[in-house]
Tab-separated table of C-alpha atoms in Angstrom:
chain	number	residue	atom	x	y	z
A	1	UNK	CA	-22.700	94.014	-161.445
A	2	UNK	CA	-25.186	95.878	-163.365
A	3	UNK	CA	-23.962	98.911	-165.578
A	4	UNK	CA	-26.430	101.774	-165.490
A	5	UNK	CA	-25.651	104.507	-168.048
A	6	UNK	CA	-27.046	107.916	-169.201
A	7	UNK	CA	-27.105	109.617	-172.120
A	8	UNK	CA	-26.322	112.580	-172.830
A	9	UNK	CA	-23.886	113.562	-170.083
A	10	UNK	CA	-24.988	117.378	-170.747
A	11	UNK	CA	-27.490	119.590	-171.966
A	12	UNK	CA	-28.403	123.149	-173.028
A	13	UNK	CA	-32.061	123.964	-173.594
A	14	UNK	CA	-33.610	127.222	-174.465
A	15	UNK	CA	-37.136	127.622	-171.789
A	16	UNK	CA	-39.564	126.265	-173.277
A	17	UNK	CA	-37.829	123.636	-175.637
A	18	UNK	CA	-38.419	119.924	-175.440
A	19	UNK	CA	-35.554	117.167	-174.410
A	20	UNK	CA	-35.414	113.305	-174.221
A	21	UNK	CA	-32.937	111.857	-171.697
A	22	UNK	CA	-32.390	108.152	-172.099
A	23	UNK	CA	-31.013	105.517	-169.359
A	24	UNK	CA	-29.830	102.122	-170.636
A	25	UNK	CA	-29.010	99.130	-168.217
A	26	UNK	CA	-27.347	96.004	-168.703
A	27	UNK	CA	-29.299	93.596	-166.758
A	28	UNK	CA	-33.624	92.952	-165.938
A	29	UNK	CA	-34.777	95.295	-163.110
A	30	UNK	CA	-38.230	95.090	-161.223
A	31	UNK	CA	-38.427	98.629	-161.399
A	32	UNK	CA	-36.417	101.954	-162.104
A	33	UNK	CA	-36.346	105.098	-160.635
A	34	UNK	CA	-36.246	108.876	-161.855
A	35	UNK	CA	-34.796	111.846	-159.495
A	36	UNK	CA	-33.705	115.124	-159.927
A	37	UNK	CA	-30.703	116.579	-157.936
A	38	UNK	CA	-31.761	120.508	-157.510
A	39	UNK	CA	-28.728	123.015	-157.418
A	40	UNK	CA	-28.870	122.431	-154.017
A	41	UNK	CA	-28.600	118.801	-153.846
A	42	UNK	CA	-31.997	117.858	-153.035
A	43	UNK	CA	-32.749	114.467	-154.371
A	44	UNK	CA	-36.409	114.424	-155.390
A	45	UNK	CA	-37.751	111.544	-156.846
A	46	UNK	CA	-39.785	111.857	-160.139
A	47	UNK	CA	-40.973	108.760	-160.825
A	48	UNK	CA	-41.206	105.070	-159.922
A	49	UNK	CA	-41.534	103.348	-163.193
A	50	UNK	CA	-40.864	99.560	-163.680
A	51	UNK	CA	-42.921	99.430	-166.926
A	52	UNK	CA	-45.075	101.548	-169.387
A	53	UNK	CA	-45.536	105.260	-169.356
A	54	UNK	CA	-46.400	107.423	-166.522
A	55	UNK	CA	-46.629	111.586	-166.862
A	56	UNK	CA	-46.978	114.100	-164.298
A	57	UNK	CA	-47.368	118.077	-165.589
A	58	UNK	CA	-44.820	118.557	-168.068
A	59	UNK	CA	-42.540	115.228	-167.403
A	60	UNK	CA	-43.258	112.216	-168.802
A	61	UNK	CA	-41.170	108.552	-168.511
A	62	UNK	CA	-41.568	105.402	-170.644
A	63	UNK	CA	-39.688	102.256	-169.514
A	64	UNK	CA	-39.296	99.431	-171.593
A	65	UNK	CA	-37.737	96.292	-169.511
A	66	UNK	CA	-37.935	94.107	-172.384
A	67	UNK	CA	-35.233	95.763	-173.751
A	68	UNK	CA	-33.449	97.720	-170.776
A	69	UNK	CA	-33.845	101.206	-170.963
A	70	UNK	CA	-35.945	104.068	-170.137
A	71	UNK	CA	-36.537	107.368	-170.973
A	72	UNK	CA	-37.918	110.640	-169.726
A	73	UNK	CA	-39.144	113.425	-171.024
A	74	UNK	CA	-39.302	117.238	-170.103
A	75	UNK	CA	-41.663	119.349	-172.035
A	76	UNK	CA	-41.893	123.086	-172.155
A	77	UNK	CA	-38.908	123.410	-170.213
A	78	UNK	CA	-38.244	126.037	-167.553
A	79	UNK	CA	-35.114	127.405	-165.714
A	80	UNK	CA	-36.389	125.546	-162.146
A	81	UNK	CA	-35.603	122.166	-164.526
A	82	UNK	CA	-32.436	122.639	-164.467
A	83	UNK	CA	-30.116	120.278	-162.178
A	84	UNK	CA	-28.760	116.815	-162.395
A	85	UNK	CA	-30.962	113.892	-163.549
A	86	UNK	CA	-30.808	110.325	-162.752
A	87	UNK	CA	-32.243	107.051	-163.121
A	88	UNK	CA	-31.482	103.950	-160.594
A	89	UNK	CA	-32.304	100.589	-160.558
A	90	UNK	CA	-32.566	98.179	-157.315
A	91	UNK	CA	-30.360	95.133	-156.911
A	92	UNK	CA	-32.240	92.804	-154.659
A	93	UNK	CA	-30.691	90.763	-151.986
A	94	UNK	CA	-32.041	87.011	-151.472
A	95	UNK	CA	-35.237	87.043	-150.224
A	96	UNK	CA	-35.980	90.289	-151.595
A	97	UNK	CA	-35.547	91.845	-147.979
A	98	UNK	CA	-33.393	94.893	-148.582
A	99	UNK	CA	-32.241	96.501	-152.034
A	100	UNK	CA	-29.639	99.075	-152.809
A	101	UNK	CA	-30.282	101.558	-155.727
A	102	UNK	CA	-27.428	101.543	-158.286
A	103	UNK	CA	-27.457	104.946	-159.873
A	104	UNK	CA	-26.760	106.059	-163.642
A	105	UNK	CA	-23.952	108.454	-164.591
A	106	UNK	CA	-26.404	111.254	-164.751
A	107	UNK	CA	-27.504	113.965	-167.122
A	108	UNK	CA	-26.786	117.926	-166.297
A	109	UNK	CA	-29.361	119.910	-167.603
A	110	UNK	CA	-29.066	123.882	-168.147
A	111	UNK	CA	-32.066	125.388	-169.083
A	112	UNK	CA	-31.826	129.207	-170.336
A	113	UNK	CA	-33.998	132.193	-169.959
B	1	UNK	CA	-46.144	114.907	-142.998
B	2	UNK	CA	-42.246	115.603	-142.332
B	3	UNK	CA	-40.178	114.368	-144.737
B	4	UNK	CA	-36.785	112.993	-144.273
B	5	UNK	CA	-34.478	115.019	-142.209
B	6	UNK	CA	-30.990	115.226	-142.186
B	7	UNK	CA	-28.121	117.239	-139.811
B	8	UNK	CA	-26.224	118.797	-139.587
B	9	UNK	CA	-26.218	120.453	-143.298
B	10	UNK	CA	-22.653	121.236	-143.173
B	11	UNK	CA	-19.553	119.958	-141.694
B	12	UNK	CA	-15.982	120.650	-141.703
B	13	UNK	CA	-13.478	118.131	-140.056
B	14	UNK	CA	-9.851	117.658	-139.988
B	15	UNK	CA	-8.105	114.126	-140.898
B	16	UNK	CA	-8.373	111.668	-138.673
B	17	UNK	CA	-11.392	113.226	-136.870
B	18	UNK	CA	-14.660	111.106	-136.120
B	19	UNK	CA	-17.669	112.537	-136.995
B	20	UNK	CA	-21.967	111.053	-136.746
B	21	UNK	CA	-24.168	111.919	-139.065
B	22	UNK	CA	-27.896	111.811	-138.179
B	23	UNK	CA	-31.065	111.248	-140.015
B	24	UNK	CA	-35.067	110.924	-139.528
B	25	UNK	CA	-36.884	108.732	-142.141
B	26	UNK	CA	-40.140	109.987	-143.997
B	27	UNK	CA	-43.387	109.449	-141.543
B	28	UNK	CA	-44.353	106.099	-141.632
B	29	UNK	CA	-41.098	104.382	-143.076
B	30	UNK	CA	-39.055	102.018	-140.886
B	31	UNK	CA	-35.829	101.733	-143.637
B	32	UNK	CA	-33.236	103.734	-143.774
B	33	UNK	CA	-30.477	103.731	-146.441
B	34	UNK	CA	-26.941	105.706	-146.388
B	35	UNK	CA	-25.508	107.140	-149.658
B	36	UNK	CA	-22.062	109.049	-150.152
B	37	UNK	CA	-21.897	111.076	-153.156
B	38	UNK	CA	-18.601	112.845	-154.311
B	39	UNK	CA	-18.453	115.916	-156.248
B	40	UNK	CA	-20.101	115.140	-160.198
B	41	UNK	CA	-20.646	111.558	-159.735
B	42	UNK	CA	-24.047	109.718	-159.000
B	43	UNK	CA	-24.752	108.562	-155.059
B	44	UNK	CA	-23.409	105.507	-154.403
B	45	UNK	CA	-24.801	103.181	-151.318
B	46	UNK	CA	-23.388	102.496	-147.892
B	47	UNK	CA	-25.632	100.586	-146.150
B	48	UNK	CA	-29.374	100.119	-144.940
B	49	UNK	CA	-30.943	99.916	-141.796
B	50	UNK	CA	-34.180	98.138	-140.727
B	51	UNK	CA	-35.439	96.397	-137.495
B	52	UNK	CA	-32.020	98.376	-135.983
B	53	UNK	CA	-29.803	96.072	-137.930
B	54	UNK	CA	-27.214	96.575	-140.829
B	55	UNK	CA	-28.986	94.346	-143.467
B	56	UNK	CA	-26.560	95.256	-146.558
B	57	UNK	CA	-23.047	97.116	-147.212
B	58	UNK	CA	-21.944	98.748	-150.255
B	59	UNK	CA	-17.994	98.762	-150.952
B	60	UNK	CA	-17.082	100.530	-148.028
B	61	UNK	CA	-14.158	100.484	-145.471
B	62	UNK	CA	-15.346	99.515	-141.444
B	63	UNK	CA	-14.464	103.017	-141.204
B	64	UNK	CA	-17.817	103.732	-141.802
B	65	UNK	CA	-20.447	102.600	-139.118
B	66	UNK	CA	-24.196	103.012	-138.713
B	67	UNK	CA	-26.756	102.650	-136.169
B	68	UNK	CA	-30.895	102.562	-136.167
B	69	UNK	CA	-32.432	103.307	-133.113
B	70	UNK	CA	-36.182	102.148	-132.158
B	71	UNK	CA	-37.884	104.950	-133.617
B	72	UNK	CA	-36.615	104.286	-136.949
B	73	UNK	CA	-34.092	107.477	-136.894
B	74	UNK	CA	-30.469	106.369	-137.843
B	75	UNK	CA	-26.570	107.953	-137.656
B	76	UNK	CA	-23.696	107.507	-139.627
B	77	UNK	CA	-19.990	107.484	-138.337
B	78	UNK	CA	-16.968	108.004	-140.107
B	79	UNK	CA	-13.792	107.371	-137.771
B	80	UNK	CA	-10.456	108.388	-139.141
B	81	UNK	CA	-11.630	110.687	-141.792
B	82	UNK	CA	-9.541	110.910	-144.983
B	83	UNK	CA	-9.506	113.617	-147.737
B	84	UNK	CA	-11.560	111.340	-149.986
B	85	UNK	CA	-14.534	111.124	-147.540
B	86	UNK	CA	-15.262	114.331	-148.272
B	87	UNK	CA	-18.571	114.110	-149.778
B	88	UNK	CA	-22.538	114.641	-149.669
B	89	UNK	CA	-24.169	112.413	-147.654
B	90	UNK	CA	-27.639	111.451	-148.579
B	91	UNK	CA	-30.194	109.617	-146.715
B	92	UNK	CA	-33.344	107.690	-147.623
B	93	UNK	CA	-36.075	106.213	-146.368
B	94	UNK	CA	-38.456	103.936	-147.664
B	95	UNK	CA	-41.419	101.371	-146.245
B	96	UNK	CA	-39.843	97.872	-145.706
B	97	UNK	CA	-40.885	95.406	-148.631
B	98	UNK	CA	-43.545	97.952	-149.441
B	99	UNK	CA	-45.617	97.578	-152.322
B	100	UNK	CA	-44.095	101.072	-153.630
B	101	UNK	CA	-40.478	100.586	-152.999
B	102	UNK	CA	-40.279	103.973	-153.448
B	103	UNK	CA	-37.166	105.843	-152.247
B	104	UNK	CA	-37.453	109.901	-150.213
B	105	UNK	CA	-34.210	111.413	-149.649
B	106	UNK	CA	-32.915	114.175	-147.232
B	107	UNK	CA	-31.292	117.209	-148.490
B	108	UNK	CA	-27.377	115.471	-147.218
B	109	UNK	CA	-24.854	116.761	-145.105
B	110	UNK	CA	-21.991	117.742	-146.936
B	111	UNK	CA	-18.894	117.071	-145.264
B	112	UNK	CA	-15.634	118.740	-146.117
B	113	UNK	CA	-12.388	117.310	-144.424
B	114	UNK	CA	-9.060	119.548	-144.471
């Protein structure tokens, strides 16, 4: 089955400091998701992003199918960043009638006052 | 516009125990999706729900049951609960076949068996 992975596994960030978290997958995907898991375990998602560049306030995510990966990017972080990221990708079912989201290993992110 | 709903938030059970997990999609949606996610590892899927039938299974044990009623909502049971289905349970909703196949969670149930 498809292999979803995230790099890195952790990270430390000063507020206010830039970071780049990166999601590779082994196989094509019609589209890929971004979420962050709060402290609290609330999934939220970020962004739906099969191709291209999309940016909302200080997060940003490029996905380039072509070449199976994606990235996304937190600017000016703050301590309310901080949580578990993670990217999924759908594995359709013939027909295209139902889909199951195959999630990446994840990336913790601490950011410090 | 409610979003999805989960209860209960917490749960404690003993082995062996049964215990139904319940969920209200996201106004508007008509799929719902079951997720168990153990402690520091992603969510991984269960099953989904539309038009009150089980339409896919992950790589789960018939331990683990669902239903969909007609107003969408959907429950989870776990018969003869083991140590390792202790877990967060996560929910999601989404529009059937939607053009945005985007996916809303609830905030889980996590469910501790002694």
């Amino acid at each position: 089955g498809i292999q979803v992975e995230q790099s890195p596994p952790d990270l430390i960030l000063q507020e206010g400091a830039n970071s780049t978290l990166r999601c590779n997958f082994s196989d094509s995907v019609n589209n890929l998701q971004w979420f962050h898991q709060n402290p609290w375990g609330q999934l939220i998602n970020l962004f739906y992003i099969p191709s291209g560049t999309k940016q909302n306030g200080r997060l940003s995510a490029t996905t380039v199918a072509t070449e199976r990966y994606s990235l996304l990017y937190i600017s000016s972080s703050q301590t309310t960043d901080s949580g578990v990221y993670f990217c999924a990708v759908p594995v359709t079912y013939y027909g295209g009638a139902t889909n199951k989201l195959i999630f990446g290993t994840g990336t913790l992110l601490a950011v410090q006052p | 516009d409610a979003g999805v709903t989960q209860s209960p938030t917490h749960l404690i059970k003993t082995r062996g125990q049964q215990v139904t997990l319940r969920c209200s999609p996201k106004s508007g949606h008509d799929t719902v999706s079951w997720y168990q996610q153990a402690l520091g590892q992603g969510p991984q899927f269960i099953f989904q729900y539309y038009e009150e039938e089980e339409r896919q299974r992950g790589n789960f044990p018939d331990r683990f049951s669902g239903h969909q009623f007609p107003n969408y909502s959907s429950e989870l049971n776990v018969n003869a609960l083991l140590l390792g289905d202790s877990a967060l349970y996560l929910c999601a909703s989404s529009l059937h076949r939607g053009r945005d196949e985007k996916l809303f969670f609830g905030s889980g149930t996590q469910l501790s068996v002694l």
